[in-house]
Amino acid sequence: MAKNEAHASIESYLAAKNLKHSRPRQEIIDTFIKADSHLTAEELYHLVKKKNPKIGFATVYRTLKLMCESGLCKELKFEKSGDCTRYEILKGREHHDHLICTHCGTVVEVFDAELERMQNRLFKLHDFYPQSHRLELYGTCKTCRKRGRGKVSGG
Amino acid sequence: MAKNEAHASIESYLAAKNLKHSRPRQEIIDTFIKADSHLTAEELYHLVKKKNPKIGFATVYRTLKLMCESGLCKELKFEKSGDCTRYEILKGREHHDHLICTHCGTVVEVFDAELERMQNRLFKLHDFYPQSHRLELYGTCKTCRKRGRGKVSGG
DNA sequence: ATGATATTGATTTTGATTATCATTATAATT
DNA sequence: AATTATAATGATAATCAAAATCAATATCAT
């Protein structure tokens, strides 16, 4: 179960670094895991605020950073959806890339094993030791096309 | 020749928008095209400053923006090389993706036709109309590995 | 309960990029 | 060459997400 693996990930990180289990930290982590979507810091802040109005913005940022360091989650900086960073849970999920609708902002998680192999081929070809990659596909989703947005002229 | 196509691109954009040929603008464009590398605004600023010390930072930013709008160049926002945007010339060059060494910052331009096809397959599969994509491969280059940087533990 | 240390929330600061604005430059016209 | 309308410049201030600061508070082993 994703939720347990996610919690285990941050738990062991906190333990290894002698960090404490505070109430706000726990609430932020739980809210983020429960939301299970590509949130911005601000969106997460508002979600957490509903449960605990005393929570500050800084703590949300700090906790997101912590979660990223622990490997629980990851920053997403898409090209065409404002300037702010989104975050997604990694633990308990398969590796995937992102397909983003430039009109409505919908994010679809995609995967192609062959595409991964091609990428490794490129690493080898140029004699790089592979660490990570980022692939984002930008386009217009079916719904937005039906609504006449993002159409090709003359299409 | 890349240089001519690049110049033609920005020229026609300026003409179409009734923009003027100023000395600073011309110097910035020329310096950028001549440098022919993945520069930051600051790097370009310092390069231009050598030729014309009166040039201001704002004009460099403005001209870079103009160049991007005209399609002459493009913003690159890599994950692991600071927070600042780099820019690269597009005109007169083939489409390519980027392979980045996370240690020395070297950027290698790569291309794989099959990989492009895979990407289009994903667009189709999810019923998206394709607009663009971004693929970045992060790893350690040969030189950095030889210098003992970016080695796998126990490698 | 105590003490050492980590965490919090409010606030300020940072750093890259944009916007503002008075002055100057451009380019077409007279 | 002077005129004119418009665009561009450079200096500076504003913006905005994210990070740093700091006094007050919470955590947790003892």
PDB file of N, CA and C in Angstrom, chain A residues 97-131:
ATOM      1  N   ASP A  97       6.595   9.330 -16.422  1.00  0.00           N
ATOM      2  CA  ASP A  97       6.838  10.669 -16.928  1.00  0.00           C
ATOM      3  C   ASP A  97       5.498  11.406 -16.957  1.00  0.00           C
ATOM      4  N   HIS A  98       5.521  12.651 -17.475  1.00  0.00           N
ATOM      5  CA  HIS A  98       4.291  13.446 -17.412  1.00  0.00           C
ATOM      6  C   HIS A  98       3.841  13.983 -18.761  1.00  0.00           C
ATOM      7  N   LEU A  99       2.533  13.906 -18.950  1.00  0.00           N
ATOM      8  CA  LEU A  99       1.881  14.442 -20.132  1.00  0.00           C
ATOM      9  C   LEU A  99       0.974  15.548 -19.615  1.00  0.00           C
ATOM     10  N   ILE A 100       1.206  16.764 -20.082  1.00  0.00           N
ATOM     11  CA  ILE A 100       0.521  17.926 -19.510  1.00  0.00           C
ATOM     12  C   ILE A 100      -0.316  18.650 -20.563  1.00  0.00           C
ATOM     13  N   CYS A 101      -1.569  18.908 -20.228  1.00  0.00           N
ATOM     14  CA  CYS A 101      -2.417  19.691 -21.131  1.00  0.00           C
ATOM     15  C   CYS A 101      -2.142  21.170 -20.877  1.00  0.00           C
ATOM     16  N   THR A 102      -1.723  21.865 -21.922  1.00  0.00           N
ATOM     17  CA  THR A 102      -1.321  23.262 -21.764  1.00  0.00           C
ATOM     18  C   THR A 102      -2.533  24.178 -21.621  1.00  0.00           C
ATOM     19  N   HIS A 103      -3.727  23.636 -21.788  1.00  0.00           N
ATOM     20  CA  HIS A 103      -4.926  24.466 -21.645  1.00  0.00           C
ATOM     21  C   HIS A 103      -5.565  24.346 -20.275  1.00  0.00           C
ATOM     22  N   CYS A 104      -5.819  23.102 -19.845  1.00  0.00           N
ATOM     23  CA  CYS A 104      -6.506  22.957 -18.558  1.00  0.00           C
ATOM     24  C   CYS A 104      -5.543  22.562 -17.431  1.00  0.00           C
ATOM     25  N   GLY A 105      -4.304  22.245 -17.788  1.00  0.00           N
ATOM     26  CA  GLY A 105      -3.326  21.941 -16.749  1.00  0.00           C
ATOM     27  C   GLY A 105      -3.349  20.496 -16.256  1.00  0.00           C
ATOM     28  N   THR A 106      -4.240  19.711 -16.809  1.00  0.00           N
ATOM     29  CA  THR A 106      -4.310  18.293 -16.430  1.00  0.00           C
ATOM     30  C   THR A 106      -2.956  17.611 -16.584  1.00  0.00           C
ATOM     31  N   VAL A 107      -2.597  16.823 -15.601  1.00  0.00           N
ATOM     32  CA  VAL A 107      -1.350  16.080 -15.651  1.00  0.00           C
ATOM     33  C   VAL A 107      -1.651  14.588 -15.714  1.00  0.00           C
ATOM     34  N   VAL A 108      -1.178  13.925 -16.761  1.00  0.00           N
ATOM     35  CA  VAL A 108      -1.373  12.484 -16.902  1.00  0.00           C
ATOM     36  C   VAL A 108      -0.022  11.813 -16.701  1.00  0.00           C
ATOM     37  N   GLU A 109       0.000  10.769 -15.906  1.00  0.00           N
ATOM     38  CA  GLU A 109       1.247  10.046 -15.695  1.00  0.00           C
ATOM     39  C   GLU A 109       1.365   8.962 -16.745  1.00  0.00           C
ATOM     40  N   VAL A 110       2.494   8.961 -17.434  1.00  0.00           N
ATOM     41  CA  VAL A 110       2.660   8.001 -18.527  1.00  0.00           C
ATOM     42  C   VAL A 110       3.948   7.195 -18.345  1.00  0.00           C
ATOM     43  N   PHE A 111       3.975   6.044 -18.978  1.00  0.00           N
ATOM     44  CA  PHE A 111       5.175   5.228 -18.906  1.00  0.00           C
ATOM     45  C   PHE A 111       5.330   4.416 -20.178  1.00  0.00           C
ATOM     46  N   ASP A 112       6.577   4.256 -20.614  1.00  0.00           N
ATOM     47  CA  ASP A 112       6.863   3.439 -21.786  1.00  0.00           C
ATOM     48  C   ASP A 112       8.242   2.817 -21.588  1.00  0.00           C
ATOM     49  N   ALA A 113       8.247   1.521 -21.416  1.00  0.00           N
ATOM     50  CA  ALA A 113       9.497   0.811 -21.113  1.00  0.00           C
ATOM     51  C   ALA A 113      10.525   0.991 -22.227  1.00  0.00           C
ATOM     52  N   GLU A 114      10.019   1.017 -23.436  1.00  0.00           N
ATOM     53  CA  GLU A 114      10.924   1.133 -24.570  1.00  0.00           C
ATOM     54  C   GLU A 114      11.598   2.501 -24.582  1.00  0.00           C
ATOM     55  N   LEU A 115      10.821   3.503 -24.216  1.00  0.00           N
ATOM     56  CA  LEU A 115      11.337   4.852 -24.151  1.00  0.00           C
ATOM     57  C   LEU A 115      12.448   4.941 -23.104  1.00  0.00           C
ATOM     58  N   GLU A 116      12.269   4.262 -22.016  1.00  0.00           N
ATOM     59  CA  GLU A 116      13.298   4.239 -20.972  1.00  0.00           C
ATOM     60  C   GLU A 116      14.581   3.608 -21.522  1.00  0.00           C
ATOM     61  N   ARG A 117      14.406   2.546 -22.294  1.00  0.00           N
ATOM     62  CA  ARG A 117      15.569   1.868 -22.877  1.00  0.00           C
ATOM     63  C   ARG A 117      16.322   2.783 -23.840  1.00  0.00           C
ATOM     64  N   MET A 118      15.556   3.538 -24.621  1.00  0.00           N
ATOM     65  CA  MET A 118      16.170   4.488 -25.569  1.00  0.00           C
ATOM     66  C   MET A 118      17.029   5.500 -24.821  1.00  0.00           C
ATOM     67  N   GLN A 119      16.500   5.942 -23.701  1.00  0.00           N
ATOM     68  CA  GLN A 119      17.221   6.937 -22.914  1.00  0.00           C
ATOM     69  C   GLN A 119      18.535   6.370 -22.401  1.00  0.00           C
ATOM     70  N   ASN A 120      18.479   5.149 -21.925  1.00  0.00           N
ATOM     71  CA  ASN A 120      19.711   4.526 -21.445  1.00  0.00           C
ATOM     72  C   ASN A 120      20.710   4.344 -22.572  1.00  0.00           C
ATOM     73  N   ARG A 121      20.184   4.093 -23.764  1.00  0.00           N
ATOM     74  CA  ARG A 121      21.054   3.970 -24.924  1.00  0.00           C
ATOM     75  C   ARG A 121      21.808   5.274 -25.151  1.00  0.00           C
ATOM     76  N   LEU A 122      21.108   6.394 -24.961  1.00  0.00           N
ATOM     77  CA  LEU A 122      21.749   7.696 -25.153  1.00  0.00           C
ATOM     78  C   LEU A 122      22.821   7.955 -24.095  1.00  0.00           C
ATOM     79  N   PHE A 123      22.524   7.564 -22.860  1.00  0.00           N
ATOM     80  CA  PHE A 123      23.537   7.688 -21.802  1.00  0.00           C
ATOM     81  C   PHE A 123      24.807   6.928 -22.203  1.00  0.00           C
ATOM     82  N   LYS A 124      24.614   5.691 -22.617  1.00  0.00           N
ATOM     83  CA  LYS A 124      25.753   4.846 -23.002  1.00  0.00           C
ATOM     84  C   LYS A 124      26.513   5.440 -24.167  1.00  0.00           C
ATOM     85  N   LEU A 125      25.765   5.832 -25.174  1.00  0.00           N
ATOM     86  CA  LEU A 125      26.357   6.374 -26.397  1.00  0.00           C
ATOM     87  C   LEU A 125      27.315   7.526 -26.107  1.00  0.00           C
ATOM     88  N   HIS A 126      26.940   8.350 -25.138  1.00  0.00           N
ATOM     89  CA  HIS A 126      27.755   9.531 -24.832  1.00  0.00           C
ATOM     90  C   HIS A 126      28.634   9.320 -23.598  1.00  0.00           C
ATOM     91  N   ASP A 127      28.669   8.089 -23.148  1.00  0.00           N
ATOM     92  CA  ASP A 127      29.521   7.706 -22.023  1.00  0.00           C
ATOM     93  C   ASP A 127      29.231   8.510 -20.753  1.00  0.00           C
ATOM     94  N   PHE A 128      27.972   8.578 -20.418  1.00  0.00           N
ATOM     95  CA  PHE A 128      27.537   9.205 -19.173  1.00  0.00           C
ATOM     96  C   PHE A 128      27.049   8.120 -18.230  1.00  0.00           C
ATOM     97  N   TYR A 129      27.317   8.283 -16.946  1.00  0.00           N
ATOM     98  CA  TYR A 129      26.724   7.388 -15.960  1.00  0.00           C
ATOM     99  C   TYR A 129      25.344   7.960 -15.619  1.00  0.00           C
ATOM    100  N   PRO A 130      24.273   7.183 -15.850  1.00  0.00           N
ATOM    101  CA  PRO A 130      22.912   7.705 -15.704  1.00  0.00           C
ATOM    102  C   PRO A 130      22.514   7.967 -14.269  1.00  0.00           C
ATOM    103  N   GLN A 131      21.891   9.107 -14.028  1.00  0.00           N
ATOM    104  CA  GLN A 131      21.392   9.421 -12.689  1.00  0.00           C
ATOM    105  C   GLN A 131      19.879   9.601 -12.680  1.00  0.00           C
TER     106      GLN A 131
END
